Short mmCIF file of C-alpha atoms in Angstrom, two decimals:
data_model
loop_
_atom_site.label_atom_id
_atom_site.label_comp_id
_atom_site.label_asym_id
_atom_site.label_seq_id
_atom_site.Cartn_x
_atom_site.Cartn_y
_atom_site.Cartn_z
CA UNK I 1 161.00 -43.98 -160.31
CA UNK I 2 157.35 -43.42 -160.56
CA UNK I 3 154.69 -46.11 -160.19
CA UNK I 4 154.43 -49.12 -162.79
CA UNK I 5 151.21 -50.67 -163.29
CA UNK I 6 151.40 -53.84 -164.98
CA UNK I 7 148.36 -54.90 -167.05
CA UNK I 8 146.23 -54.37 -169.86
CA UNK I 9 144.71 -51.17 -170.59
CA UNK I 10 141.04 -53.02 -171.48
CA UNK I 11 140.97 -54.47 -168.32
CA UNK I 12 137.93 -53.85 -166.06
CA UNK I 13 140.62 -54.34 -163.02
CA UNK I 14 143.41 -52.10 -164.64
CA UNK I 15 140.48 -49.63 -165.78
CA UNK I 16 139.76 -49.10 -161.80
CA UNK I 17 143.00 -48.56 -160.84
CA UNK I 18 143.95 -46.27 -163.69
CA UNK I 19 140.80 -43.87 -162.70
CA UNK I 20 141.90 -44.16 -158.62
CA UNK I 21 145.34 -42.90 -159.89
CA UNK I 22 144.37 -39.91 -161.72
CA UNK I 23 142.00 -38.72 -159.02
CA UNK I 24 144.51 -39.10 -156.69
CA UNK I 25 146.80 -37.41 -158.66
CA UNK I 26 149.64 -40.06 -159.09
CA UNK I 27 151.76 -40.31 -161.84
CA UNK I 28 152.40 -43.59 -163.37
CA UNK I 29 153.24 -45.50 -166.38
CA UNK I 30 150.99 -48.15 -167.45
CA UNK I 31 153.17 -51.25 -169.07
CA UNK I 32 151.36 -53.39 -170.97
CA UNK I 33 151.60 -56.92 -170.61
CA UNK I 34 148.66 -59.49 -171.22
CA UNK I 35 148.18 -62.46 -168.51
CA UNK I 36 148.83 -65.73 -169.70
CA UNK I 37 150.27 -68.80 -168.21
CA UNK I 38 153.57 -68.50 -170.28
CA UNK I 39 153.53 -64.35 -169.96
CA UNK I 40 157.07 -64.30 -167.50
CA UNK I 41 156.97 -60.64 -167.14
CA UNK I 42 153.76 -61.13 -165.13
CA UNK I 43 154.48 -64.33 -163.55
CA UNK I 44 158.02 -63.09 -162.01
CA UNK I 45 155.68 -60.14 -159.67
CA UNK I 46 152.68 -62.45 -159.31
CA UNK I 47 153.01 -66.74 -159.20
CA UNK I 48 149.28 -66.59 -159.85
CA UNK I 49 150.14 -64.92 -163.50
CA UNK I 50 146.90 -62.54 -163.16
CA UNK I 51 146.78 -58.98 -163.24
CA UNK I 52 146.86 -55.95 -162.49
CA UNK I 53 150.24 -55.42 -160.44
CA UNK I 54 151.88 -52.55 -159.49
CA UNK I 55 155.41 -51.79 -158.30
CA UNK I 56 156.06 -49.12 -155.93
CA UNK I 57 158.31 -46.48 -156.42
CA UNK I 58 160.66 -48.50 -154.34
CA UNK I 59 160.19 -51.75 -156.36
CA UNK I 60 157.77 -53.53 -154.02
CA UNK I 61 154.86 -55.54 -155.59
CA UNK I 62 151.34 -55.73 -154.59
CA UNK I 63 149.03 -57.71 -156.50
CA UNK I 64 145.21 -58.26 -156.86
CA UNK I 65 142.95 -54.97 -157.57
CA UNK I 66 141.35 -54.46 -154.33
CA UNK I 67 145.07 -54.79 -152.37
CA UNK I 68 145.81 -52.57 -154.91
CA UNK I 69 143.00 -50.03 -154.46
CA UNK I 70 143.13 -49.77 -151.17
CA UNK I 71 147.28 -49.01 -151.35
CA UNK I 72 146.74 -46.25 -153.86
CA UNK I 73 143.62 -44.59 -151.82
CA UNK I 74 145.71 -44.00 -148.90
CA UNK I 75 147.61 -41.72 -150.41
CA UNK I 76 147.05 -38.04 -149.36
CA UNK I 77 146.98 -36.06 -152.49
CA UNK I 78 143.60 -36.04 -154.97
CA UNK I 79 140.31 -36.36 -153.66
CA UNK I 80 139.15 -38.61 -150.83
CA UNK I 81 138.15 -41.63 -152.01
CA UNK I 82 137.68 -43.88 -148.88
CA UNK I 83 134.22 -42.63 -146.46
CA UNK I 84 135.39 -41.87 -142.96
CA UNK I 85 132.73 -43.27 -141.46
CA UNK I 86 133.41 -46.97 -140.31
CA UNK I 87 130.06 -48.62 -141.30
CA UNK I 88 130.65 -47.03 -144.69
CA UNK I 89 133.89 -47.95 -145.61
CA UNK I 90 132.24 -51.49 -144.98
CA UNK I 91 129.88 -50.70 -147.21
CA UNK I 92 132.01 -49.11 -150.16
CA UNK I 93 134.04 -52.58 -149.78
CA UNK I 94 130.96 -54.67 -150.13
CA UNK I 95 130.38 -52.83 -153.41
CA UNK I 96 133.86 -53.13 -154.99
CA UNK I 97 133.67 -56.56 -153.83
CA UNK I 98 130.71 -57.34 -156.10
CA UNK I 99 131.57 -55.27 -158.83
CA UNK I 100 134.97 -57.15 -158.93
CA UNK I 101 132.63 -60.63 -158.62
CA UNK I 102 130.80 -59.21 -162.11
CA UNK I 103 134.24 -58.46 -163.47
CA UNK I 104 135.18 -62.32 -162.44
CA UNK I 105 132.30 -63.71 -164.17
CA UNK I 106 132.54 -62.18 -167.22
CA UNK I 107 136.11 -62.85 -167.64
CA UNK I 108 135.08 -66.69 -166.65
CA UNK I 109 132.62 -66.53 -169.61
CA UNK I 110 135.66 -65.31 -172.17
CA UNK I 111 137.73 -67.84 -171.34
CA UNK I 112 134.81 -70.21 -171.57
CA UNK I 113 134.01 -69.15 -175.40
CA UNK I 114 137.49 -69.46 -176.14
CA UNK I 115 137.64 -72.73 -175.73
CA UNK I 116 136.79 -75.20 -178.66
CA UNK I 117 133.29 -75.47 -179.45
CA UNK I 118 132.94 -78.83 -179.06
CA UNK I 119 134.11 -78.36 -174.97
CA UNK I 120 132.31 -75.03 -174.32
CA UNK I 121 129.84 -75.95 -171.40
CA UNK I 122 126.94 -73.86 -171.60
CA UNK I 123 125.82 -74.80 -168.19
CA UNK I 124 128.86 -73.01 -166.96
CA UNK I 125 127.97 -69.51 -169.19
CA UNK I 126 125.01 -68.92 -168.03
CA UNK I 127 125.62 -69.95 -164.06
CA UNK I 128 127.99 -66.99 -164.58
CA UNK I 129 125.59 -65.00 -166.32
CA UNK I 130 122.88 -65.13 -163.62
CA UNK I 131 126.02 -64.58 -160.92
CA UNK I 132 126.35 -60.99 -163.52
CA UNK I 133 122.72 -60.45 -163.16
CA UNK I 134 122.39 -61.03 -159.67
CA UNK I 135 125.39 -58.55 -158.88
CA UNK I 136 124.32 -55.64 -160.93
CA UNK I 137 120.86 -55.70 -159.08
CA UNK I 138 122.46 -55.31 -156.09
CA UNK I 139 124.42 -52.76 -157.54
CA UNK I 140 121.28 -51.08 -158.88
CA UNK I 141 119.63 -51.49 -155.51
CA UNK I 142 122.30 -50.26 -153.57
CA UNK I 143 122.38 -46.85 -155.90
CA UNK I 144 118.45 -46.33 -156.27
CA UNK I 145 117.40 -42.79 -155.61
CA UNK I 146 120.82 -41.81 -153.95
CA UNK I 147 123.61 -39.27 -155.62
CA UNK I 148 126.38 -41.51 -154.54
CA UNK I 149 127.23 -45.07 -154.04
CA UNK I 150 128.03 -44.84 -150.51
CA UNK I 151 127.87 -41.55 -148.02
CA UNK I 152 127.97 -37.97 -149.64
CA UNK I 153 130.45 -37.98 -151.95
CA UNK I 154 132.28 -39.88 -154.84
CA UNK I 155 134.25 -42.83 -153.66
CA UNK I 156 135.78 -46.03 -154.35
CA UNK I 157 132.19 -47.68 -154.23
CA UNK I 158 131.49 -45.32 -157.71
CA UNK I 159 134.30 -45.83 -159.08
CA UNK I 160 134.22 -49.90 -158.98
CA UNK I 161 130.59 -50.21 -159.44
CA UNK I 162 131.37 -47.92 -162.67
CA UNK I 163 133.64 -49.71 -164.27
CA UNK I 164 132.70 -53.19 -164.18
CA UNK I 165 128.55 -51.93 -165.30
CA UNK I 166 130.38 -50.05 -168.28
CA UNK I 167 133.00 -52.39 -168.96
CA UNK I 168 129.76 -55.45 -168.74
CA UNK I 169 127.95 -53.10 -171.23
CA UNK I 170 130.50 -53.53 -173.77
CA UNK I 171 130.58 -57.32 -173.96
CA UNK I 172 126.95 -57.36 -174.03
CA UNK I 173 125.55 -54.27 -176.15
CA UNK I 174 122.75 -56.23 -177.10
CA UNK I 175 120.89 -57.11 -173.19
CA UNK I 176 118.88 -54.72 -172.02
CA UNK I 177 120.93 -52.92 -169.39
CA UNK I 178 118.95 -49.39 -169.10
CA UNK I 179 115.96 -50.61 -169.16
CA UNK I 180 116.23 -53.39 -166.03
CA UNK I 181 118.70 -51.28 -164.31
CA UNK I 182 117.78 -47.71 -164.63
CA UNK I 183 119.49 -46.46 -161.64
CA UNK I 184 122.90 -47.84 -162.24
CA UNK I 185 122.39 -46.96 -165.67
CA UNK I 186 121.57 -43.31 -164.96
CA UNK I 187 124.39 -43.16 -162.35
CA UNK I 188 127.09 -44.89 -164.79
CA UNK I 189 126.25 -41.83 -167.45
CA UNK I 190 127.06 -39.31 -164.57
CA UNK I 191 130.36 -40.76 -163.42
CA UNK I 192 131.13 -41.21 -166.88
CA UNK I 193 131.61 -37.71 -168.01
CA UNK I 194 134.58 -37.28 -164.85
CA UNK I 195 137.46 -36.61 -166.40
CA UNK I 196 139.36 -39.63 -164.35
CA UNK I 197 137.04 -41.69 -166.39
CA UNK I 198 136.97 -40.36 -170.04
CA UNK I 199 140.71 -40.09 -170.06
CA UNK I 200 140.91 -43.95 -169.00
CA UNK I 201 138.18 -45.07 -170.44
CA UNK I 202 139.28 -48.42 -172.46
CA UNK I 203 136.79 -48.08 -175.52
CA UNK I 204 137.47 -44.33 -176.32
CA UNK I 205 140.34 -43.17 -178.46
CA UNK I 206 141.72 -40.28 -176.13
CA UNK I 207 142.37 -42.92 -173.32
#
């Protein structure tokens, strides 16, 4: 039985994992369940009803993205997507650590505008929003003038960072992204065109 990876396809979380696997060359099958507190088929692999999950090919579970990232990057076949120096594997987990804190925040401001109008707390929006803002600066920072994230080559670092910017994009086409974050902006465009990414992407038709 080949991997399972239980989420939603538009996820910024599931969107990471799915580009991981096809760099690394694992096959998988994505099943597509949405998290909700009622949503069993989530809730019997993960109490906390969130996603993504995936089960092993020998049924075990692992749960929450990063877990699951580092699981699936440990594997041998693909690309190397962990840096083998120690400082910068630090480093590449600082970044998916933010990028993951941007993914939080937005999600935090979905749920928020879902609620009825009446108890939507705008305070809460945009303390979220700024806690986007301040993330993709240091995203932008961290990138500036540099062909990679973190050490020479593509990594973990890219592909998080990546993902949450483009998937951020999306829910807000009209803020000025390129023009206050050039750099992450520029680098996003590159890591775009990867073929990891285009086939996963969760706002093109191919993916």
């Amino acid at each position: 039985m080949m991997l399972q990876l239980i989420g939603v396809a538009r996820s910024p979380f599931v969107w990471k994992l799915r580009v991981i696997l096809v760099e690394k060359g694992l096959a998988y099958t994505l099943v597509d369940e949405y998290p909700s507190a009622t949503n069993d088929a989530i809730i019997k692999y993960n109490p906390l009803g969130k996603i993504p999950v995936l089960l092993t090919e020998t049924q075990q579970v692992l749960c929450e993205s990063k877990f699951i990232a580092q699981y699936l990057t440990s594997f041998t076949g693909g690309i190397n997507l962990v840096p083998t120096e120690m400082n910068q594997v630090i480093e590449a987990q600082q970044v998916e650590v933010v990028a993951d804190g941007i993914c939080d925040a937005m999600i935090a401001i979905i749920y928020e505008q879902r609620r009825d109008e009446k108890l939507q707390c705008a305070d809460a929006v945009q303390l979220q929003f700024e806690k986007i803002l301040r993330g993709v600066s240091f995203l932008n920072t961290q990138i500036d003038a540099k062909s990679w994230m973190v050490g020479d080559h593509f990594s973990i670092a890219d592909i998080a960072s990546v993902t949450a910017y483009t998937w951020l994009k999306s829910r807000y086409e009209d803020y000025a992204w390129q023009a206050e974050f050039t750099s992450l902006d520029a680098h996003a465009s590159k890591i775009l065109v990867r073929e990891s990414m285009q086939v996963t992407h969760p706002f093109l038709a191919n993916s």
